Amino acid sequence: MKYIKPIGLTLFLASLVFFTSLLFLGQFRLTDAVLQEAVSEEHYPILKEELAPMIGETYDYNFTFASDFNAYFGAYNDRLRIEGQYEKVIWDDYAFSVTKAASIGFVADNKLLLLLLTIVAGSLGVLLYVLPTPQHKTGGLKQEGVYHSSLKSRGWVGIVVGTYLIAFYVLLYWFAEYITNWVLLADPVSIALSGNQASKWFMYGLIYTLAILVMGVRMFRKYRGNKYQTLRTASVMFFQLAFAFLIPEILVLFNKPWNDFKHIWPLDYTFFFEYRVENMLSSGAIGMFMLIWGILLVIIGVPLMSYFYGKRWYCSWVCGCGGLAETAGDPFRHLSTKSLKAWKIERWMVHGVLVFAVVMTAMTIANYFAEFTLLGDATGVVHQWYGFLISAAFAGVIGVGFYPFMGNRVWCRYGCPLAAYIGIVQRFKSRFRITTNGGQCISCGNCSTYCEMGIDVRWYAQRGQNVVRASCVGCGICASVCPRGVLKLENGPEQGRITDIPILTGNDSITIHQTVRS
Amino acid sequence: MSDNPEKSTSKGRKIVIIGNGIAGVTCARHIRKRDSAAQIFLISGETEHFFSRTALMYLYMGHMKYKNIKPYEDYFWGKNRLQLVYDWVTGIDFEEKTLQLQQHDSISYDTLILATGSVANKYGWPGQDLQGVQGLYSYQDLEQMEANTISCKRAVVVGGGLIGIEMAEMLRSRDIPVTFLVREENFWGNVLPKEEAQLVNRHVLEHHIDLKLVYELKEILDDGTGKVGGVVTSAGERIDCQFVGLAVGVSPNISLFKDTPLETNRGILVDEYFATNIPDIYAIGDCAEFRTPVVHRRSVEQTWYTGRMHGETLAYSLTQKPVPYHPGAWFNSAKFLDIEYQTYGVVPARWGDELQSLYWEHNEGKICFRAMFEADTKVLTGVNAFGLRLRHDFFDKALRNGSTIEEVLARLDKADFNGEFFDKGYQQDIVRAYNEQFDASLPVHKKKGLFSFLRS
Ligand SMILES: Cc1cc2nc3c(=O)[nH]c(=O)nc-3n(C[C@H](O)[C@H](O)[C@H](O)COP(=O)(O)OP(=O)(O)OC[C@H]3O[C@@H](n4cnc5c(N)ncnc54)[C@H](O)[C@@H]3O)c2cc1C
Ligand code: SF4
Ligand code: SF4
């Protein structure tokens, strides 16, 4: 028993090092056939000429291949720009597809084996690490040692992990041609599911799903005996695996548009973009269903569910971003700042993003119905900026990369437009609230510390006031960590939901005086 | 006494509070709410800002950092014009109405509120001043405990009460083996009835804490360098250890008032308005002792909750109209390692024929419930709950209204404060236990379905 934890950790670290080193392994050779397969018919002859020096060359490193490709490809486009022949410039992003197609040798030949030795072995390592419980622990909920851990308290391990995650996201979003070896690993799984080669997004989805599943098991261990935590963790694991990972791929297998039925606009900000709508409209009954389902969720599903259960039904039970935050992000939840200042910034930012998303979508739809006479390509530019700033930089790089620095809900708290929308419902028209147990609070601060949304729960609890906050995702951790049983997540009548009690239960001195007087 | 007796109620009066614990801070906050003109000073030499003493253990265990246990952000004090003075008061001139401070210039007052808290007890054991022997009360004690336990191979904790078990838990969180000496037959045996106390005993052992019941400390041994090397128990047994935690209760911190006109006994003597024998001087929190205690309550109240209520009440008296201290039903809570404990009303450790007790324990022995009621009228006097969360408002009302045990059991679902999905079967079990133990036939309500929360 004693050795299982260290073995797990070693296995995880070894897999991670191996996984990282894959980027430096394998070979790359661009052949005529590869090029023909990887680029469009129209561009093939041009690129064949431009990339001529590369063809037939064997490269030993991904980055030499990719940078040569970018150099030749870029030179061609630059030339055209100088000559003013803008219509001939190639906008397609071929660096990734060509590099991946040109892979040969060790990695390309051993995809399945390497998948097992890196991603699968790493997951196994984490499982071994989280499963055993130290002998003297009897299963009560503890945050023991959190602030003694370098990983969990912004120590050097935390900084290294954060930097790694940030680098991962930067490569994934903007320099995917340098991580084709990672994407190759996902090929066997992708082919088994949908018959297609893996895209970078499939590889990302695979790792993402595994992270939720494996760290979900950790949640089961950590919060065992707490049914709310167990059920909600099982729920996010299920929704990620089925709705975000398997079902979309199966749809693709049947030549239907890739669709995640639990992804809701405006978090799914491209939902009303021309290409998505057209794609759905041209996919028969099921496409029509996707469109109507997506619209109904926004206008009826979200308000209704949030009225009855609060934001949590989505953010802590269904959502994929929430799913990762609540599982892989759990060790970092206390790093969210609780200051009043942060709350002020949060409100401006998150509602700002909501406005951005709504305006962008309204523009897009108006433009669509006006058949592009209205704004022309301007919407395209807005889409690109939103994609870059909000979706990639904010949700990805900062949202996850900053787990070890700012906690696990940075995106949900400051950036998610859907959270902003549900939050407005939760704050003003909902049955959900966190009730406090009379005068039992000892102001210890566990609840505030472990609130991932940076809500100063104690501020409410110590004055006996219900917590009614737009940002609360109903994770229930505050209630779980409270050592005095003071907090309870409840759905109840709207009347009396927002309270302000001047004197806490247990002290009759003042109330008695007042009744005597009146 | 003062040249202007009106001053203590006038606008802009100067209210000085010694002690920035829960009692002093609550009082200051509530005075500020109702009197925007008063000048309010909060003096403490322990820490600059108010922190939650009850959370000290969590610092040691790594749940939180110091900044997390401060209930208010640092800007709070300035914003509410509560002036903090980070210093020790070294003397009081009652004639001149001024305080002498260690570092700062002296401060005058119109009204003085004493909220100096407690100090850890030491009973004059041989060796109690060795390095590595300490109590746990102040922030400095915690820092000392950090230093004292760095290379500790075994620790002994003396005193089977709330702070003792916290110290044992703290040490276990760092994998330090702990021997826990308890004088009584069971853990906290002078407060908890036998069954509850034994439930905790079992849980303590389950955490691999070496619990020694009916053991007393006789002597603490020097390891030859001025540090503790072991203890000797009353049975003559020697236990080697490098740390001794003394958790044998606390006493009011009144050393500042020794040999002054201020009347003290165990604590600073006050009436039901928290007034001391000297005009314009009040005492609240752990350091106050009631000349006439409230019925069913102790003359010195040493909990977080009472400190807060003292503060609330005195603030009201000073700003609105004098009201006597009139707490509602007693309540308290704690956490014994993993098991939460809540109590409402009066549940004595031992009782006579005038009281009857309903006791139910879950078959795994970690959850239990006890209700005490008067034998003749069946009126509820109090409840204990372990591993269950009960609603304070519910019992506050039930006890105030004199509800009977059967009325309470019939509405037990309303008393539930456990999280959603918590197995509510215990409610039926308790009613069944009552029917069995008292030959009654209360209806056992059907268990609600898994999704009953959807309807609540
Ligand atoms: C480890 C521990 C755990 C506890 N857990 C619980 C619990 O779970 N539930 C519960 O109800 N109670 C608990 N208590 C008890 C509770 O913390 C106290 O009852 C409460 O804090 C007392 O508050 P107070 O304001 O009266 O005094 P204190 O909090 O003691 O504040 C008094 C302050 O005055 C300062 N002071 C004293 N003399 C001077 C001077 N001459 N000059 C300047 N400053 C001075 C002191 O340094 C101190 O900072 C616990 C206590 C401890 C030690
Ligand atoms: S307030 Fe509680 S339930 Fe809400 S987000 Fe914070 S920890 Fe989770
Ligand atoms: S609500 Fe619970 S966790 Fe939060 S400060 Fe109060 S006692 Fe501590």
GROMACS .gro file of C-alpha atoms in nm, chain A residues 37-391:
model
  355
   37GLU     CA    1  -0.354   1.470  -5.008
   38ALA     CA    2  -0.306   1.750  -4.758
   39VAL     CA    3  -0.394   2.058  -4.963
   40SER     CA    4  -0.679   2.153  -5.190
   41GLU     CA    5  -0.671   2.077  -5.559
   42GLU     CA    6  -0.651   2.445  -5.641
   43HIS     CA    7  -0.346   2.507  -5.425
   44TYR     CA    8  -0.163   2.187  -5.501
   45PRO     CA    9   0.022   2.298  -5.815
   46ILE     CA   10   0.122   2.629  -5.657
   47LEU     CA   11   0.252   2.475  -5.340
   48LYS     CA   12   0.425   2.199  -5.528
   49GLU     CA   13   0.633   2.464  -5.693
   50GLU     CA   14   0.686   2.680  -5.387
   51LEU     CA   15   0.778   2.388  -5.162
   52ALA     CA   16   0.993   2.218  -5.420
   53PRO     CA   17   1.312   2.242  -5.213
   54MET     CA   18   1.142   2.047  -4.932
   55ILE     CA   19   1.002   1.767  -5.137
   56GLY     CA   20   1.178   1.441  -5.079
   57GLU     CA   21   1.389   1.585  -4.796
   58THR     CA   22   1.386   1.396  -4.465
   59TYR     CA   23   1.374   1.617  -4.160
   60ASP     CA   24   1.475   1.485  -3.820
   61TYR     CA   25   1.283   1.743  -3.623
   62ASN     CA   26   0.931   1.865  -3.628
   63PHE     CA   27   1.036   2.225  -3.576
   64THR     CA   28   1.288   2.232  -3.864
   65PHE     CA   29   1.024   2.091  -4.096
   66ALA     CA   30   0.752   2.325  -3.977
   67SER     CA   31   0.971   2.631  -3.986
   68ASP     CA   32   1.094   2.551  -4.338
   69PHE     CA   33   0.735   2.507  -4.445
   70ASN     CA   34   0.633   2.834  -4.286
   71ALA     CA   35   0.927   3.011  -4.447
   72TYR     CA   36   0.851   2.895  -4.803
   73PHE     CA   37   0.480   2.933  -4.761
   74GLY     CA   38   0.517   3.275  -4.603
   75ALA     CA   39   0.758   3.389  -4.872
   76TYR     CA   40   0.504   3.308  -5.138
   77ASN     CA   41   0.229   3.503  -4.965
   78ASP     CA   42   0.461   3.795  -4.893
   79ARG     CA   43   0.559   3.816  -5.254
   80LEU     CA   44   0.196   3.833  -5.359
   81ARG     CA   45   0.126   4.100  -5.105
   82ILE     CA   46   0.411   4.314  -5.226
   83GLU     CA   47   0.289   4.269  -5.580
   84GLY     CA   48  -0.058   4.365  -5.465
   85GLN     CA   49  -0.212   4.039  -5.582
   86TYR     CA   50  -0.421   3.995  -5.269
   87GLU     CA   51  -0.674   3.771  -5.435
   88LYS     CA   52  -0.408   3.506  -5.484
   89VAL     CA   53  -0.286   3.499  -5.124
   90ILE     CA   54  -0.349   3.158  -4.964
   91TRP     CA   55  -0.537   3.204  -4.638
   92ASP     CA   56  -0.577   2.837  -4.558
   93ASP     CA   57  -0.373   2.710  -4.267
   94TYR     CA   58  -0.179   2.424  -4.420
   95ALA     CA   59   0.115   2.412  -4.182
   96PHE     CA   60  -0.057   2.171  -3.945
   97SER     CA   61  -0.214   1.939  -4.200
   98VAL     CA   62   0.097   1.916  -4.415
   99THR     CA   63   0.327   1.857  -4.118
  100LYS     CA   64   0.101   1.589  -3.977
  101ALA     CA   65   0.066   1.419  -4.314
  102ALA     CA   66   0.442   1.428  -4.365
  103SER     CA   67   0.518   1.243  -4.042
  104ILE     CA   68   0.710   0.921  -4.082
  105GLY     CA   69   0.916   0.698  -3.862
  106PHE     CA   70   0.902   0.624  -3.491
  107VAL     CA   71   0.595   0.820  -3.386
  108ALA     CA   72   0.391   0.768  -3.700
  109ASP     CA   73   0.462   0.395  -3.692
  110ASN     CA   74   0.383   0.338  -3.324
  111LYS     CA   75   0.081   0.556  -3.257
  112LEU     CA   76  -0.114   0.311  -3.047
  113LEU     CA   77   0.183   0.195  -2.846
  114LEU     CA   78   0.290   0.551  -2.776
  115LEU     CA   79  -0.065   0.647  -2.684
  116LEU     CA   80  -0.058   0.372  -2.423
  117LEU     CA   81   0.286   0.468  -2.296
  118THR     CA   82   0.210   0.838  -2.258
  119ILE     CA   83  -0.149   0.949  -2.219
  120VAL     CA   84  -0.290   0.621  -2.092
  121ALA     CA   85   0.005   0.545  -1.867
  122GLY     CA   86  -0.007   0.897  -1.729
  123SER     CA   87  -0.377   0.861  -1.648
  124LEU     CA   88  -0.304   0.533  -1.477
  125GLY     CA   89  -0.030   0.699  -1.277
  126VAL     CA   90  -0.270   0.965  -1.154
  127LEU     CA   91  -0.524   0.698  -1.058
  128LEU     CA   92  -0.265   0.510  -0.856
  129TYR     CA   93  -0.167   0.835  -0.692
  130VAL     CA   94  -0.519   0.936  -0.591
  131LEU     CA   95  -0.672   0.603  -0.495
  132PRO     CA   96  -0.495   0.504  -0.174
  133THR     CA   97  -0.571   0.697   0.144
  134PRO     CA   98  -0.312   0.739   0.416
  135GLN     CA   99  -0.369   0.491   0.692
  136HIS     CA  100  -0.475   0.728   0.964
  137LYS     CA  101  -0.728   0.916   0.754
  138THR     CA  102  -1.079   0.791   0.802
  139GLY     CA  103  -1.249   0.960   0.517
  140GLY     CA  104  -1.361   1.290   0.657
  141LEU     CA  105  -1.333   1.581   0.424
  142LYS     CA  106  -0.999   1.748   0.471
  143GLN     CA  107  -0.805   2.018   0.302
  144GLU     CA  108  -0.502   1.911   0.496
  145GLY     CA  109  -0.168   2.029   0.374
  146VAL     CA  110  -0.309   2.229   0.084
  147TYR     CA  111  -0.106   2.532   0.179
  148HIS     CA  112   0.200   2.320   0.247
  149SER     CA  113   0.195   2.191  -0.109
  150SER     CA  114   0.414   2.370  -0.358
  151LEU     CA  115   0.179   2.271  -0.638
  152LYS     CA  116  -0.130   2.404  -0.466
  153SER     CA  117   0.007   2.723  -0.314
  154ARG     CA  118   0.184   2.890  -0.604
  155GLY     CA  119   0.516   2.733  -0.515
  156TRP     CA  120   0.770   2.637  -0.778
  157VAL     CA  121   0.582   2.320  -0.873
  158GLY     CA  122   0.271   2.526  -0.929
  159ILE     CA  123   0.463   2.772  -1.144
  160VAL     CA  124   0.611   2.491  -1.352
  161VAL     CA  125   0.272   2.327  -1.402
  162GLY     CA  126   0.109   2.657  -1.490
  163THR     CA  127   0.381   2.739  -1.739
  164TYR     CA  128   0.350   2.396  -1.898
  165LEU     CA  129  -0.024   2.436  -1.934
  166ILE     CA  130   0.009   2.783  -2.082
  167ALA     CA  131   0.271   2.658  -2.330
  168PHE     CA  132   0.039   2.370  -2.420
  169TYR     CA  133  -0.246   2.608  -2.498
  170VAL     CA  134  -0.031   2.850  -2.696
  171LEU     CA  135   0.098   2.564  -2.911
  172LEU     CA  136  -0.249   2.416  -2.949
  173TYR     CA  137  -0.419   2.736  -3.057
  174TRP     CA  138  -0.152   2.909  -3.262
  175PHE     CA  139   0.136   2.675  -3.340
  176ALA     CA  140  -0.030   2.340  -3.387
  177GLU     CA  141   0.220   2.243  -3.659
  178TYR     CA  142   0.474   2.190  -3.382
  179ILE     CA  143   0.262   1.937  -3.192
  180THR     CA  144   0.155   1.709  -3.474
  181ASN     CA  145   0.320   1.417  -3.298
  182TRP     CA  146   0.076   1.453  -3.012
  183VAL     CA  147  -0.213   1.462  -3.253
  184LEU     CA  148  -0.085   1.146  -3.420
  185LEU     CA  149  -0.131   0.962  -3.092
  186ALA     CA  150  -0.502   1.032  -3.106
  187ASP     CA  151  -0.542   0.888  -3.456
  188PRO     CA  152  -0.623   0.532  -3.347
  189VAL     CA  153  -0.901   0.652  -3.119
  190SER     CA  154  -1.041   0.892  -3.374
  191ILE     CA  155  -1.039   0.635  -3.650
  192ALA     CA  156  -1.213   0.384  -3.427
  193LEU     CA  157  -1.485   0.635  -3.342
  194SER     CA  158  -1.555   0.827  -3.659
  195GLY     CA  159  -1.325   0.678  -3.919
  196ASN     CA  160  -1.139   1.008  -3.954
  197GLN     CA  161  -0.783   1.106  -3.875
  198ALA     CA  162  -0.755   1.302  -3.554
  199SER     CA  163  -0.762   1.679  -3.569
  200LYS     CA  164  -0.587   1.881  -3.303
  201TRP     CA  165  -0.926   1.939  -3.146
  202PHE     CA  166  -0.988   1.568  -3.125
  203MET     CA  167  -0.656   1.517  -2.950
  204TYR     CA  168  -0.742   1.800  -2.714
  205GLY     CA  169  -1.087   1.655  -2.650
  206LEU     CA  170  -0.936   1.318  -2.572
  207ILE     CA  171  -0.695   1.457  -2.314
  208TYR     CA  172  -0.963   1.685  -2.175
  209THR     CA  173  -1.207   1.400  -2.130
  210LEU     CA  174  -0.945   1.179  -1.969
  211ALA     CA  175  -0.851   1.460  -1.733
  212ILE     CA  176  -1.213   1.492  -1.622
  213LEU     CA  177  -1.256   1.118  -1.581
  214VAL     CA  178  -0.934   1.055  -1.394
  215MET     CA  179  -0.956   1.360  -1.171
  216GLY     CA  180  -1.325   1.282  -1.125
  217VAL     CA  181  -1.215   0.959  -0.960
  218ARG     CA  182  -0.999   1.172  -0.735
  219MET     CA  183  -1.309   1.370  -0.641
  220PHE     CA  184  -1.490   1.048  -0.549
  221ARG     CA  185  -1.206   0.963  -0.316
  222LYS     CA  186  -1.166   1.304  -0.167
  223TYR     CA  187  -1.533   1.373  -0.103
  224ARG     CA  188  -1.647   1.020  -0.033
  225GLY     CA  189  -1.945   1.005   0.190
  226ASN     CA  190  -2.070   1.332   0.048
  227LYS     CA  191  -2.346   1.243  -0.192
  228TYR     CA  192  -2.388   1.585  -0.345
  229GLN     CA  193  -2.024   1.595  -0.448
  230THR     CA  194  -2.027   1.238  -0.573
  231LEU     CA  195  -2.338   1.277  -0.785
  232ARG     CA  196  -2.239   1.605  -0.934
  233THR     CA  197  -1.894   1.475  -1.022
  234ALA     CA  198  -2.045   1.166  -1.183
  235SER     CA  199  -2.272   1.398  -1.378
  236VAL     CA  200  -1.994   1.612  -1.527
  237MET     CA  201  -1.797   1.298  -1.608
  238PHE     CA  202  -2.097   1.157  -1.792
  239PHE     CA  203  -2.177   1.472  -1.985
  240GLN     CA  204  -1.818   1.516  -2.092
  241LEU     CA  205  -1.774   1.158  -2.204
  242ALA     CA  206  -2.110   1.114  -2.373
  243PHE     CA  207  -2.217   1.457  -2.491
  244ALA     CA  208  -1.890   1.630  -2.561
  245PHE     CA  209  -1.675   1.339  -2.670
  246LEU     CA  210  -1.862   1.034  -2.800
  247ILE     CA  211  -2.191   1.156  -2.945
  248PRO     CA  212  -2.035   1.427  -3.167
  249GLU     CA  213  -1.793   1.175  -3.315
  250ILE     CA  214  -2.072   0.926  -3.375
  251LEU     CA  215  -2.267   1.199  -3.553
  252VAL     CA  216  -1.967   1.250  -3.777
  253LEU     CA  217  -1.951   0.879  -3.843
  254PHE     CA  218  -2.302   0.909  -3.983
  255ASN     CA  219  -2.208   1.216  -4.185
  256LYS     CA  220  -2.397   1.454  -3.961
  257PRO     CA  221  -2.253   1.780  -3.832
  258TRP     CA  222  -2.036   1.751  -3.522
  259ASN     CA  223  -2.259   1.874  -3.241
  260ASP     CA  224  -2.235   1.892  -2.864
  261PHE     CA  225  -2.596   1.903  -2.744
  262LYS     CA  226  -2.511   2.051  -2.407
  263HIS     CA  227  -2.301   2.335  -2.543
  264ILE     CA  228  -2.520   2.643  -2.521
  265TRP     CA  229  -2.495   2.982  -2.688
  266PRO     CA  230  -2.334   3.224  -2.596
  267LEU     CA  231  -2.067   2.993  -2.453
  268ASP     CA  232  -2.097   2.818  -2.787
  269TYR     CA  233  -2.043   3.154  -2.953
  270THR     CA  234  -2.031   3.019  -3.311
  271PHE     CA  235  -2.375   2.863  -3.286
  272PHE     CA  236  -2.543   3.133  -3.497
  273PHE     CA  237  -2.254   3.181  -3.738
  274GLU     CA  238  -2.343   3.137  -4.106
  275TYR     CA  239  -2.147   2.820  -4.159
  276ARG     CA  240  -2.292   2.647  -3.854
  277VAL     CA  241  -2.648   2.742  -3.935
  278GLU     CA  242  -2.610   2.642  -4.298
  279ASN     CA  243  -2.448   2.318  -4.196
  280MET     CA  244  -2.740   2.235  -3.969
  281LEU     CA  245  -3.001   2.343  -4.220
  282SER     CA  246  -2.851   2.119  -4.483
  283SER     CA  247  -2.840   1.812  -4.262
  284GLY     CA  248  -3.201   1.711  -4.274
  285ALA     CA  249  -3.417   1.643  -3.975
  286ILE     CA  250  -3.138   1.594  -3.729
  287GLY     CA  251  -2.979   1.922  -3.833
  288MET     CA  252  -3.309   2.096  -3.788
  289PHE     CA  253  -3.339   1.937  -3.445
  290MET     CA  254  -2.992   2.065  -3.351
  291LEU     CA  255  -3.089   2.417  -3.448
  292ILE     CA  256  -3.421   2.415  -3.266
  293TRP     CA  257  -3.276   2.241  -2.960
  294GLY     CA  258  -2.997   2.496  -2.940
  295ILE     CA  259  -3.242   2.787  -2.960
  296LEU     CA  260  -3.484   2.634  -2.711
  297LEU     CA  261  -3.203   2.579  -2.463
  298VAL     CA  262  -3.113   2.945  -2.474
  299ILE     CA  263  -3.461   3.090  -2.450
  300ILE     CA  264  -3.644   2.831  -2.238
  301GLY     CA  265  -3.406   2.569  -2.100
  302VAL     CA  266  -3.160   2.800  -1.933
  303PRO     CA  267  -3.407   3.036  -1.764
  304LEU     CA  268  -3.638   2.757  -1.652
  305MET     CA  269  -3.372   2.527  -1.510
  306SER     CA  270  -3.193   2.820  -1.349
  307TYR     CA  271  -3.515   2.938  -1.194
  308PHE     CA  272  -3.569   2.602  -1.027
  309TYR     CA  273  -3.216   2.497  -0.940
  310GLY     CA  274  -2.992   2.798  -0.987
  311LYS     CA  275  -2.682   2.818  -1.197
  312ARG     CA  276  -2.548   2.493  -1.064
  313TRP     CA  277  -2.759   2.272  -1.287
  314TYR     CA  278  -2.534   2.380  -1.572
  315CYS     CA  279  -2.207   2.504  -1.424
  316SER     CA  280  -2.148   2.224  -1.176
  317TRP     CA  281  -2.344   1.938  -1.325
  318VAL     CA  282  -2.328   1.964  -1.705
  319CYS     CA  283  -2.078   2.209  -1.848
  320GLY     CA  284  -1.746   2.091  -1.985
  321CYS     CA  285  -1.549   2.395  -1.869
  322GLY     CA  286  -1.708   2.353  -1.529
  323GLY     CA  287  -1.639   1.982  -1.552
  324LEU     CA  288  -1.267   2.036  -1.591
  325ALA     CA  289  -1.265   2.306  -1.325
  326GLU     CA  290  -1.441   2.081  -1.075
  327THR     CA  291  -1.218   1.780  -1.133
  328ALA     CA  292  -0.871   1.865  -1.262
  329GLY     CA  293  -0.908   2.213  -1.116
  330ASP     CA  294  -1.017   2.108  -0.769
  331PRO     CA  295  -0.668   2.119  -0.617
  332PHE     CA  296  -0.648   2.489  -0.708
  333ARG     CA  297  -0.991   2.617  -0.603
  334HIS     CA  298  -0.864   2.816  -0.305
  335LEU     CA  299  -0.637   3.030  -0.524
  336SER     CA  300  -0.926   3.250  -0.640
  337THR     CA  301  -0.910   3.593  -0.489
  338LYS     CA  302  -1.186   3.695  -0.251
  339SER     CA  303  -1.126   4.069  -0.247
  340LEU     CA  304  -1.405   4.315  -0.301
  341LYS     CA  305  -1.199   4.466  -0.578
  342ALA     CA  306  -1.190   4.138  -0.767
  343TRP     CA  307  -1.568   4.119  -0.739
  344LYS     CA  308  -1.599   4.462  -0.899
  345ILE     CA  309  -1.364   4.372  -1.183
  346GLU     CA  310  -1.543   4.042  -1.231
  347ARG     CA  311  -1.881   4.205  -1.278
  348TRP     CA  312  -1.755   4.443  -1.545
  349MET     CA  313  -1.561   4.181  -1.730
  350VAL     CA  314  -1.806   3.897  -1.740
  351HIS     CA  315  -2.098   4.116  -1.839
  352GLY     CA  316  -1.874   4.292  -2.090
  353VAL     CA  317  -1.805   3.961  -2.260
  354LEU     CA  318  -2.177   3.885  -2.260
  355VAL     CA  319  -2.249   4.213  -2.433
  356PHE     CA  320  -1.970   4.145  -2.681
  357ALA     CA  321  -2.111   3.801  -2.760
  358VAL     CA  322  -2.467   3.926  -2.795
  359VAL     CA  323  -2.373   4.219  -3.018
  360MET     CA  324  -2.154   3.998  -3.231
  361THR     CA  325  -2.430   3.742  -3.274
  362ALA     CA  326  -2.691   4.006  -3.349
  363MET     CA  327  -2.463   4.154  -3.614
  364THR     CA  328  -2.405   3.813  -3.765
  365ILE     CA  329  -2.772   3.727  -3.784
  366ALA     CA  330  -2.867   4.067  -3.923
  367ASN     CA  331  -2.594   4.039  -4.179
  368TYR     CA  332  -2.709   3.691  -4.270
  369PHE     CA  333  -3.066   3.797  -4.334
  370ALA     CA  334  -2.951   4.103  -4.525
  371GLU     CA  335  -2.745   3.869  -4.739
  372PHE     CA  336  -2.417   4.033  -4.641
  373THR     CA  337  -2.512   4.372  -4.780
  374LEU     CA  338  -2.519   4.520  -4.435
  375LEU     CA  339  -2.174   4.471  -4.297
  376GLY     CA  340  -2.000   4.264  -4.555
  377ASP     CA  341  -1.691   4.099  -4.415
  378ALA     CA  342  -1.686   4.310  -4.100
  379THR     CA  343  -1.855   4.035  -3.901
  380GLY     CA  344  -1.578   3.800  -4.005
  381VAL     CA  345  -1.325   4.032  -3.846
  382VAL     CA  346  -1.528   4.052  -3.527
  383HIS     CA  347  -1.556   3.673  -3.519
  384GLN     CA  348  -1.182   3.644  -3.550
  385TRP     CA  349  -1.118   3.885  -3.269
  386TYR     CA  350  -1.366   3.715  -3.042
  387GLY     CA  351  -1.215   3.379  -3.128
  388PHE     CA  352  -0.866   3.505  -3.053
  389LEU     CA  353  -0.932   3.715  -2.745
  390ILE     CA  354  -1.217   3.541  -2.572
  391SER     CA  355  -1.221   3.185  -2.687
   0.00000   0.00000   0.00000
